[in-house]
Amino acid sequence: MIKFKNVNKIYKIDKEVVFQALKNINFEIKKGEFVSIIGPSGSGKSTLMHLIGLLDTPTKGEILIEGKNIKNLNDNELSSLRNEFVGFVFQQFNLIAKLTVLENILLPTIYSRKKLDFDPRKKALELIKKFGLSGKENSYPNKISGGQQQRVAIMRALIMQPKLILADEPTGNLDSKTGIEIMNLLKKLNKEEKITIIVVTHEADIASYGKRLIKIKDGEIVDN
Amino acid sequence: MNYFIFIVKAAIEDFKKNKTQTFLTSLGILIGVFSVVILTALGLGLKKYIDDQFAQLGKNSLFIAPGKLISGGSFNAASTFQSIKFDNRDLTKIRKIKGVIEIAPIFSKQVVAKSFKKTEDTTIIFSSEAFFSINGFNIKNGRFFNKSDIDKKSKVVVIGPKIAEKLFGQADLALDQKITASNVNFKIIGVLESKGGGGFGGPDYDNYIFSPYTSGYIFNPQKNFSRIALKFDDINFSVGEIKELIKKEMLKRYDEDSFSIIEPGDILQAVNSIFSVLNMVLVAIASISLLVGGIGIMNIMFVTVTEKTKEIGIRRAIGARKNDILYQFIIESTILSVLGGAMGLGLAFLTTLILQKFFPAYIDVNSVLLALGVSSAIGIFFGVFPAKKASDLSPIEAIRYE
């Protein structure tokens, strides 16, 4: 489903100084996998995540998403892929403060250009019920707990029925009990709904939820 | 549809959070729209007032005045100084011209009028009975003076309602009373209906007194007239033909530059041309404040883009395209601008309602459309640059922004 071939990412800091964040990255992730990408801070795992999430493009090498080389896609096509193919879950939750829980969950659907085969509002309300946030539909993010916010973020990631959920330190801002709940939720989604999950983290016990571990250090994969 | 509701709702939530900033940003547009609409309203009101004044004169009237008062559609003020005077000979000749129905010689005198209770400064217009029909006067009490009053040089007057009220306390009490003007006694035989007007350089007829021209010869031993007004048969003659006939007659005695034959429409056109130029200049000056308001909006929108960098990143991450971000910010600046425009328009409406008590101002549909059109155009135009900046942000840098 996702294939990295000799991917390099080089940042120019100024005219002469460059920083190579990723060196010759090769891996493949298949449909239905639960992969943890683990590495210390500064290892390049965030850069890797941004590349998988189509927020950035490689300096060298190829990224294939379902066989399509993203190099050949324009900004609109990349936006559509982010909209339909990936669902993001961030450490900071990244909900939009002025929109309600329901509106935050619906936000990806308003940016969709394809005809949806479901009723967005109905689906969002179903998700809210399923995730135990009934009654909070019209609350604003600052009125609910961190764990609830992260659930809303997961619902927002799920509304477009993506093939992949990409979670960047999803438990980083949560207490350990809530963190475990969120990780179990992701595990359940992978098991019951066959959604591919990639979790990027620096914590070994969070990474242990994955069925497969990719270790990254100094921009290179050290263990796969 | 949902798309726009979402964007508009988000924008309004932002405005609610920053009410003061939103109001101050819209203030520039508010002031701009307010001044443009008010000035247009005053200009339109003035034009309507002038039109109404001349409409009372009727299409079939003409004036003969000394000098070249109007040349090439505008006033020629210098000409009135080197003026000639008309007399009875002119009157007789013009009366004989075919197509002339009624004729009124006119001269006036500033007088001090005394009633049994009060003294007032006023103007007496001496003319014939035709003056009333040419100018569209109506009588309220009593009667106009007539031909036999003129033949008999009767010391009678018809009085305007305002001066009647000033002299007798109540206009209705003036009929059949005596007044003294420059030590000559006159009897009031009629009180006019109010004609309105005055205050814009036009004659304030409600404050005037009217008397047979023959009776006025006491004050005017040379028997000169400063103007001649006439009514013509507009069924069988065109204005052009009548003017030509009168001109031919007048040229026998005077040279071409020393008199004018004026249609009410000529004056109207000249007055309107002056006021429309004046109004255009004022509106142009007011438009500068709209421009300044637009720049204010642009400035705030640039700040907003920076403040919302993270939000832009989030929206891009979940699939918003560059254009989605572009529209979001253009809609936001347009709402700001239209908000200011609507408030300015509302304020202009209220001000016009108050102004109407003193001045014939009115707002027409065009100025409303113009105000809203211009303010949304400003919102879009000045919103494009900040919105472009927002949509060009790289998603990765935007989402990392703290």
XYZ file of C-alpha atoms in Angstrom:
626
model
C 0.000 0.000 0.000
C 2.850 2.349 0.863
C 6.290 1.852 -0.577
C 9.422 3.959 0.087
C 12.271 3.478 -2.386
C 15.639 5.054 -1.501
C 13.953 8.066 0.031
C 16.192 10.926 1.114
C 15.157 14.197 2.682
C 17.668 16.980 2.846
C 16.982 20.362 4.423
C 18.982 23.373 3.412
C 19.689 25.334 6.563
C 21.492 28.067 4.706
C 23.577 28.365 1.546
C 26.276 25.907 2.530
C 24.934 23.964 5.473
C 22.581 21.116 4.706
C 20.941 18.648 7.054
C 20.082 15.182 5.897
C 17.011 14.141 7.862
C 16.472 10.847 6.074
C 19.010 8.610 4.330
C 18.076 5.907 1.823
C 14.856 4.839 3.445
C 13.342 1.662 2.039
C 10.288 -0.092 3.371
C 6.853 -1.257 2.453
C 3.691 -1.240 4.489
C 0.902 -3.566 3.505
C -2.811 -3.137 3.894
C -4.124 -4.014 7.363
C -0.792 -3.709 9.175
C -0.294 -1.995 12.537
C 3.177 -0.472 12.367
C 5.007 1.444 15.081
C 7.813 3.730 14.006
C 10.042 4.348 16.985
C 13.076 6.531 17.411
C 14.507 9.169 19.712
C 13.797 12.839 19.049
C 15.838 14.149 16.154
C 15.958 10.703 14.556
C 13.948 11.801 11.541
C 10.743 10.021 12.499
C 8.668 13.195 12.237
C 10.057 13.854 8.772
C 9.190 10.278 7.879
C 5.676 10.766 9.166
C 5.196 13.964 7.151
C 6.298 12.120 4.030
C 3.940 9.198 4.666
C 1.164 11.706 5.374
C 1.788 13.487 2.053
C 2.458 16.789 3.804
C 5.939 16.887 2.327
C 7.795 15.426 -0.641
C 11.178 13.669 -0.701
C 14.350 15.338 -1.969
C 15.414 12.094 -3.613
C 13.807 8.705 -4.077
C 10.251 7.584 -4.673
C 7.153 7.189 -2.577
C 4.408 4.996 -3.999
C 0.916 5.170 -2.572
C -1.161 2.276 -3.872
C 1.229 2.047 -6.776
C 1.008 5.771 -7.633
C 4.237 7.768 -7.520
C 3.419 10.927 -5.549
C 6.037 12.831 -7.517
C 3.546 12.898 -10.389
C 0.744 14.379 -8.336
C -0.060 18.077 -8.198
C -1.080 20.000 -5.084
C -4.798 19.382 -5.608
C -4.293 15.633 -6.084
C -2.120 15.477 -2.962
C -4.825 17.372 -1.039
C -7.429 14.876 -2.203
C -5.227 11.955 -1.116
C -4.742 13.544 2.321
C -8.493 13.984 2.436
C -9.525 10.473 1.381
C -6.597 8.132 1.924
C -5.050 9.245 5.237
C -6.525 10.218 8.558
C -4.227 12.183 10.851
C -4.084 11.954 14.628
C -1.714 14.457 16.233
C -0.050 14.758 19.609
C -1.632 18.213 20.100
C -5.045 16.922 18.904
C -5.139 19.907 16.492
C -8.859 20.447 16.657
C -10.167 23.791 15.420
C -11.157 25.711 18.533
C -14.005 27.724 17.042
C -15.772 24.663 15.631
C -17.883 22.296 17.746
C -17.120 18.603 18.214
C -19.571 17.716 15.448
C -18.212 20.377 13.099
C -14.607 19.302 13.701
C -15.523 15.737 12.810
C -17.365 16.917 9.668
C -14.562 19.232 8.512
C -12.819 16.732 6.165
C -16.128 16.034 4.405
C -16.567 19.649 3.329
C -13.188 19.549 1.587
C -14.058 16.342 -0.260
C -14.461 16.592 -4.027
C -15.853 13.099 -4.520
C -19.457 12.184 -4.059
C -19.768 10.656 -0.604
C -21.614 7.343 -0.354
C -22.731 8.157 3.184
C -24.572 10.942 4.966
C -21.750 12.843 6.753
C -23.883 14.140 9.587
C -25.478 10.798 10.283
C -22.103 9.075 10.208
C -20.528 11.659 12.511
C -23.328 11.222 15.032
C -22.889 7.441 14.876
C -19.163 7.806 15.553
C -19.830 10.158 18.470
C -22.166 7.579 19.985
C -19.754 4.726 19.357
C -16.838 6.644 20.911
C -18.848 7.560 23.977
C -19.140 11.293 23.403
C -22.920 11.507 23.138
C -24.162 14.820 24.463
C -20.906 16.603 23.545
C -21.826 17.134 19.872
C -22.168 20.873 20.244
C -19.416 21.389 22.805
C -16.308 23.302 21.824
C -12.939 21.495 22.140
C -11.814 23.549 25.152
C -14.838 22.293 27.098
C -13.918 18.607 26.929
C -11.015 16.578 28.368
C -7.780 15.740 26.544
C -8.818 12.121 26.096
C -12.132 13.243 24.635
C -10.353 15.679 22.327
C -8.134 12.906 21.032
C -11.211 10.763 20.427
C -12.711 13.625 18.413
C -9.467 13.811 16.436
C -9.703 10.064 15.743
C -13.321 10.479 14.634
C -12.250 13.292 12.344
C -9.595 10.947 10.935
C -12.202 8.228 10.429
C -15.077 10.173 8.863
C -13.741 9.903 5.303
C -13.284 6.126 5.726
C -9.523 6.268 5.094
C -7.321 3.270 4.364
C -4.629 4.574 6.711
C -4.550 6.238 10.090
C -1.350 8.063 10.825
C -0.855 8.875 14.493
C 2.002 11.118 15.600
C 2.707 10.609 19.347
C -1.041 10.168 19.939
C -0.596 9.718 23.690
C 2.040 12.408 24.193
C -0.374 14.882 25.762
C -2.431 12.384 27.743
C -2.071 10.708 31.133
C -1.055 7.059 30.956
C -4.531 5.682 31.648
C -6.120 7.739 28.878
C -3.135 6.952 26.653
C -3.813 3.239 27.044
C -7.473 3.792 26.173
C -6.535 5.637 22.975
C -4.008 2.953 21.983
C -6.599 0.230 22.567
C -9.004 2.155 20.428
C -6.475 2.222 17.563
C -5.815 -1.483 18.052
C -9.521 -2.188 17.852
C -9.882 -0.147 14.649
C -7.042 -2.144 13.108
C -8.486 -5.466 14.208
C -12.183 -4.904 13.568
C -12.220 -2.518 10.659
C -8.984 -3.586 8.975
C -7.674 -0.013 8.865
C -3.922 0.238 8.437
C -2.411 2.048 11.411
C 0.984 3.736 11.658
C 1.975 5.119 15.051
C 5.053 7.306 15.365
C 6.427 7.447 18.910
C 9.547 7.552 21.064
C 8.011 5.423 23.830
C 8.682 1.714 23.704
C 5.488 0.692 25.515
C 3.382 2.694 23.048
C 5.305 1.148 20.174
C 4.586 -2.293 21.603
C 0.949 -2.038 20.535
C 2.115 -2.436 16.944
C 2.481 -5.796 15.263
C 5.541 -4.543 13.469
C 8.277 -2.211 14.615
C 10.415 0.086 12.495
C 13.315 1.574 14.463
C 14.869 4.728 13.134
C 18.026 6.489 14.272
C 19.941 9.376 12.720
C 17.785 9.294 9.628
C 18.305 5.628 8.924
C 16.262 2.534 9.551
C 18.191 0.432 12.023
C 15.660 -2.307 12.572
C 12.624 -3.331 10.561
C -23.646 24.983 0.139
C -22.482 23.254 3.293
C -18.992 24.359 2.356
C -19.860 28.061 2.523
C -21.931 27.704 5.675
C -18.878 26.143 7.336
C -16.522 28.882 6.191
C -18.911 31.719 7.010
C -19.707 30.210 10.398
C -16.008 29.886 11.249
C -15.423 33.502 10.200
C -18.311 34.760 12.321
C -17.028 32.792 15.342
C -13.682 34.546 14.894
C -15.370 37.944 14.692
C -17.359 37.209 17.839
C -14.142 36.478 19.685
C -12.539 39.725 18.546
C -15.497 42.090 18.539
C -13.444 45.231 19.070
C -10.932 44.368 16.393
C -13.710 43.449 13.952
C -15.544 46.698 14.582
C -12.417 48.832 14.253
C -11.462 47.059 11.029
C -14.919 47.656 9.578
C -14.917 51.253 10.782
C -12.890 52.465 7.802
C -15.409 51.014 5.364
C -18.257 52.244 7.562
C -17.031 55.838 7.354
C -16.317 55.558 3.641
C -19.711 54.118 2.735
C -21.448 56.536 5.090
C -19.871 59.604 3.511
C -20.384 58.432 -0.059
C -24.042 57.578 0.569
C -24.772 60.779 2.497
C -23.133 62.981 -0.122
C -24.987 61.177 -2.892
C -28.216 61.578 -0.923
C -27.622 65.310 -0.522
C -26.763 65.669 -4.200
C -29.860 63.757 -5.272
C -32.045 65.705 -2.857
C -30.743 68.985 -4.156
C -31.305 67.934 -7.749
C -34.833 66.782 -6.959
C -35.533 70.051 -5.179
C -34.352 72.072 -8.139
C -36.309 69.883 -10.557
C -39.462 70.344 -8.497
C -39.020 74.097 -8.380
C -38.761 74.307 -12.132
C -41.513 71.780 -12.755
C -43.951 74.342 -11.311
C -43.059 76.758 -14.073
C -44.536 74.602 -16.795
C -43.111 73.726 -20.179
C -44.850 76.545 -22.028
C -43.241 79.476 -20.228
C -40.280 81.659 -21.224
C -38.352 84.514 -19.627
C -36.746 87.475 -21.251
C -33.892 88.737 -19.122
C -31.224 91.382 -19.662
C -27.721 90.239 -20.571
C -26.464 86.852 -21.635
C -27.407 85.057 -18.453
C -26.832 81.591 -19.767
C -24.304 80.770 -22.430
C -23.317 77.279 -23.474
C -25.249 75.595 -20.698
C -23.689 77.459 -17.780
C -24.240 80.706 -15.971
C -22.477 83.841 -17.057
C -22.465 85.919 -13.923
C -20.591 88.916 -15.379
C -23.362 89.662 -17.871
C -25.884 90.697 -15.239
C -23.904 93.842 -14.406
C -24.088 95.474 -17.797
C -27.832 95.107 -18.027
C -30.472 96.903 -19.967
C -34.038 97.470 -18.747
C -37.213 96.637 -20.587
C -40.198 98.975 -20.852
C -43.800 99.232 -22.036
C -42.767 99.387 -25.686
C -41.222 95.915 -25.440
C -44.294 94.696 -23.633
C -46.663 95.909 -26.346
C -44.538 94.453 -29.138
C -44.102 91.052 -27.545
C -47.778 90.869 -26.668
C -48.541 91.234 -30.391
C -46.337 88.254 -31.357
C -48.388 85.326 -32.590
C -48.488 82.438 -30.111
C -47.840 84.554 -27.003
C -50.831 83.981 -24.725
C -49.997 85.787 -21.536
C -47.289 88.216 -20.613
C -46.044 89.487 -17.270
C -43.604 92.380 -16.853
C -41.675 92.058 -13.612
C -39.813 94.440 -11.335
C -39.299 94.286 -7.621
C -38.538 96.526 -4.679
C -37.121 95.907 -1.236
C -39.515 97.517 1.222
C -40.269 97.826 4.893
C -43.829 96.557 5.286
C -45.922 97.662 8.260
C -49.127 96.116 9.532
C -51.118 97.536 12.414
C -49.033 95.392 14.761
C -45.630 94.664 13.187
C -42.901 95.791 10.809
C -40.968 93.454 8.495
C -38.399 93.765 5.696
C -39.662 92.137 2.526
C -39.757 92.301 -1.266
C -42.678 93.404 -3.395
C -42.867 91.917 -6.858
C -44.789 94.137 -9.248
C -46.265 92.278 -12.181
C -49.463 91.491 -14.076
C -52.193 88.953 -13.272
C -50.426 86.554 -15.690
C -47.530 86.225 -13.233
C -49.607 83.933 -11.005
C -50.539 81.481 -13.732
C -47.052 81.441 -15.277
C -45.484 80.591 -11.906
C -48.219 78.192 -10.853
C -49.491 80.039 -7.754
C -52.701 79.133 -5.973
C -54.779 81.433 -3.785
C -55.763 80.388 -0.279
C -57.948 83.272 0.838
C -59.445 86.089 -1.212
C -58.440 86.576 -4.861
C -55.556 87.403 -7.198
C -55.447 90.929 -8.574
C -56.892 91.141 -12.090
C -56.751 93.165 -15.278
C -59.059 95.882 -13.966
C -56.816 96.309 -10.895
C -53.942 96.900 -13.297
C -55.897 99.363 -15.436
C -57.067 101.241 -12.341
C -53.602 101.154 -10.732
C -55.329 99.743 -7.627
C -53.285 99.892 -4.437
C -53.875 96.195 -3.719
C -51.552 93.341 -2.850
C -51.590 89.556 -2.759
C -49.421 88.345 0.078
C -47.291 85.215 0.665
C -48.335 83.068 3.653
C -45.076 83.398 5.625
C -44.890 87.181 5.502
C -48.642 87.309 6.244
C -48.042 85.258 9.374
C -45.127 87.463 10.405
C -47.153 90.644 9.977
C -50.488 89.506 11.409
C -49.616 86.582 13.655
C -51.747 84.231 11.552
C -51.934 84.032 7.754
C -55.739 83.811 7.802
C -56.036 87.153 9.571
C -54.281 89.083 6.799
C -57.151 89.243 4.316
C -58.710 92.720 3.917
C -56.126 94.270 6.253
C -54.054 97.303 5.336
C -50.292 97.355 5.024
C -47.942 100.215 4.429
C -44.888 99.695 2.228
C -42.436 102.606 1.975
C -45.228 104.935 3.118
C -47.729 103.787 0.492
C -50.903 102.097 1.717
C -52.057 98.846 0.161
C -55.073 96.662 0.795
C -54.558 92.908 1.060
C -56.995 91.191 -1.312
C -55.534 87.688 -1.283
C -53.293 85.313 0.647
C -51.335 82.720 -1.339
C -51.035 79.025 -0.664
C -47.553 78.063 0.490
C -45.210 77.209 -2.361
C -42.308 76.084 -0.205
C -38.803 76.787 -1.377
C -36.333 79.491 -0.595
C -32.990 78.892 1.024
C -31.066 77.666 -2.060
C -30.756 80.907 -3.978
C -34.226 80.469 -5.449
C -36.877 83.046 -4.598
C -38.704 82.465 -1.328
C -42.110 83.422 -2.715
C -43.867 82.651 0.577
C -42.100 85.694 2.034
C -42.959 88.046 -0.853
C -45.766 90.481 -1.546
C -47.246 90.867 -5.045
C -48.857 93.937 -6.516
C -50.042 95.220 -9.958
C -47.100 96.620 -11.904
C -48.966 99.786 -12.721
C -49.369 100.443 -8.986
C -45.606 100.021 -8.582
C -44.827 102.911 -10.899
C -44.815 105.156 -7.797
C -41.503 103.521 -6.926
C -40.381 103.201 -10.537
C -40.977 106.490 -12.383
C -38.989 105.341 -15.445
C -41.456 102.479 -15.803
C -38.703 99.931 -16.382
C -38.988 96.153 -16.034
C -36.145 93.898 -15.018
C -37.668 90.791 -16.581
C -40.563 89.711 -18.758
C -42.226 86.345 -18.262
C -44.614 84.865 -20.789
C -46.738 81.875 -21.590
C -47.104 80.663 -25.164
C -49.361 78.392 -27.188
C -47.389 75.161 -27.150
C -49.922 73.284 -29.260
C -49.416 75.292 -32.441
C -45.904 76.579 -31.796
C -42.647 74.988 -30.765
C -40.358 76.647 -28.201
C -37.835 77.230 -30.943
C -40.306 79.058 -33.168
C -41.501 81.302 -30.338
C -37.963 82.081 -29.240
C -37.059 82.943 -32.809
C -40.083 85.272 -33.174
C -39.301 87.063 -29.905
C -35.637 87.328 -30.759
C -36.469 88.883 -34.134
C -38.641 91.473 -32.437
C -36.078 92.229 -29.714
C -33.209 92.559 -32.180
C -34.972 95.531 -33.747
C -34.213 97.454 -30.593
C -31.328 95.741 -28.764
C -28.144 94.025 -29.848
C -27.830 90.308 -29.468
C -25.670 90.213 -26.350
C -27.861 92.461 -24.236
C -30.801 90.121 -23.681
C -31.542 86.430 -23.252
C -34.633 84.366 -23.867
C -34.563 81.629 -21.288
C -36.532 78.418 -20.991
C -36.910 77.112 -17.446
C -35.173 73.963 -18.698
C -32.043 75.996 -19.584
C -31.690 77.209 -16.029
C -32.380 73.743 -14.722
C -29.671 72.296 -16.906
C -27.160 74.933 -15.878
C -27.920 74.543 -12.179
C -27.763 70.768 -12.421
C -24.466 70.831 -14.271
C -22.913 72.905 -11.497
C -24.268 70.719 -8.726
C -23.414 67.437 -10.389
C -19.776 68.500 -10.818
C -19.652 69.669 -7.216
C -21.224 66.435 -6.031
C -18.856 64.297 -8.086
C -15.865 66.029 -6.520
C -17.269 65.486 -3.021
C -18.050 61.829 -3.682
C -14.562 61.330 -5.121
C -13.028 62.768 -1.955
C -15.239 60.539 0.179
C -14.174 57.531 -1.885
C -10.614 58.020 -0.657
C -11.797 56.960 2.788
C -13.152 53.765 1.239
C -9.701 53.092 -0.175
C -8.077 53.750 3.197
C -10.645 51.440 4.812
C -9.763 48.729 2.302
C -6.076 49.029 3.120
C -6.973 48.720 6.819
C -8.768 45.462 6.079
C -5.809 44.171 4.094
C -3.484 44.967 6.983
C -5.638 43.114 9.509
C -6.043 40.169 7.164
C -2.251 39.796 6.927
C -2.116 39.672 10.725
C -4.979 37.155 10.752
C -3.159 34.896 8.301
C -0.161 34.787 10.642
C -2.385 34.151 13.648
C -4.111 31.299 11.859
C -1.033 29.611 10.423
C -1.581 26.527 12.581
C -5.253 26.362 11.599
C -4.293 26.597 7.930
C -1.875 23.701 8.481
C -4.571 21.571 10.127
C -7.034 22.293 7.329
C -4.430 21.455 4.699
C -3.532 18.203 6.527
C -7.098 16.988 6.418
C -7.452 17.725 2.724
C -8.144 21.429 2.114
C -6.779 22.577 -1.241
C -4.953 25.857 -1.798
C -8.151 27.333 -3.234
C -10.151 26.294 -0.176
C -7.800 28.357 1.979
C -7.889 31.208 -0.541
C -11.700 31.324 -0.495
C -11.778 31.108 3.286
C -9.748 34.297 3.682
C -11.425 36.166 0.840
C -14.829 35.369 2.326
C -13.581 36.559 5.700
C -12.352 39.912 4.375
C -15.521 40.322 2.316
C -17.688 39.748 5.382
C -15.624 42.345 7.276
C -16.019 44.841 4.482
C -19.708 44.223 3.837
C -20.329 44.425 7.594
C -18.745 47.882 7.567
C -20.686 48.782 4.436
C -23.996 47.687 5.943
C -23.350 49.611 9.158
C -22.359 52.689 7.160
C -25.521 52.355 5.111
C -27.665 51.989 8.234
C -26.070 55.047 9.771
C -26.582 56.948 6.508
C -30.287 55.999 6.537
C -30.710 57.322 10.067
C -28.777 60.493 9.283
C -30.859 61.051 6.157
C -34.060 60.719 8.176
C -32.813 63.465 10.491
C -31.431 65.591 7.629
C -34.754 65.451 5.812
C -36.170 67.769 8.440
C -33.866 70.535 7.196
C -32.745 69.505 3.753
C -34.261 67.560 0.844
C -31.885 64.540 1.101
C -32.912 61.092 -0.046
C -31.251 57.709 -0.629
C -32.125 55.871 -3.815
C -31.739 52.185 -4.674
C -28.657 52.913 -6.777
C -26.662 54.317 -3.888
C -27.591 51.324 -1.732
C -26.470 48.915 -4.446
C -23.370 50.979 -5.103
C -22.430 51.051 -1.415
C -22.838 47.306 -0.978
C -21.221 46.551 -4.329
C -18.229 48.763 -3.638
C -17.722 47.438 -0.113
C -17.812 43.807 -1.219
C -15.487 44.633 -4.122
C -13.073 46.234 -1.643
C -13.298 43.168 0.607
C -12.477 40.868 -2.284
C -9.765 43.073 -3.777
C -7.917 43.802 -0.545
C -8.520 40.258 0.714
C -6.847 38.580 -2.241
C -3.247 39.377 -1.264
C -3.432 38.083 2.327
C -5.504 35.099 1.169
C -2.899 34.275 -1.470
C -0.225 34.379 1.221
C -2.296 31.985 3.347
C -2.964 29.516 0.551
C 0.696 29.474 -0.502
C 1.895 28.435 2.962
C 3.463 25.005 2.827
C 1.258 22.563 4.783
C 4.231 21.160 6.635
C 5.499 24.522 7.840
C 1.998 25.679 8.702
C 1.202 22.666 10.854
C 4.525 22.887 12.674
C 3.920 26.574 13.468
C 3.386 27.267 17.144
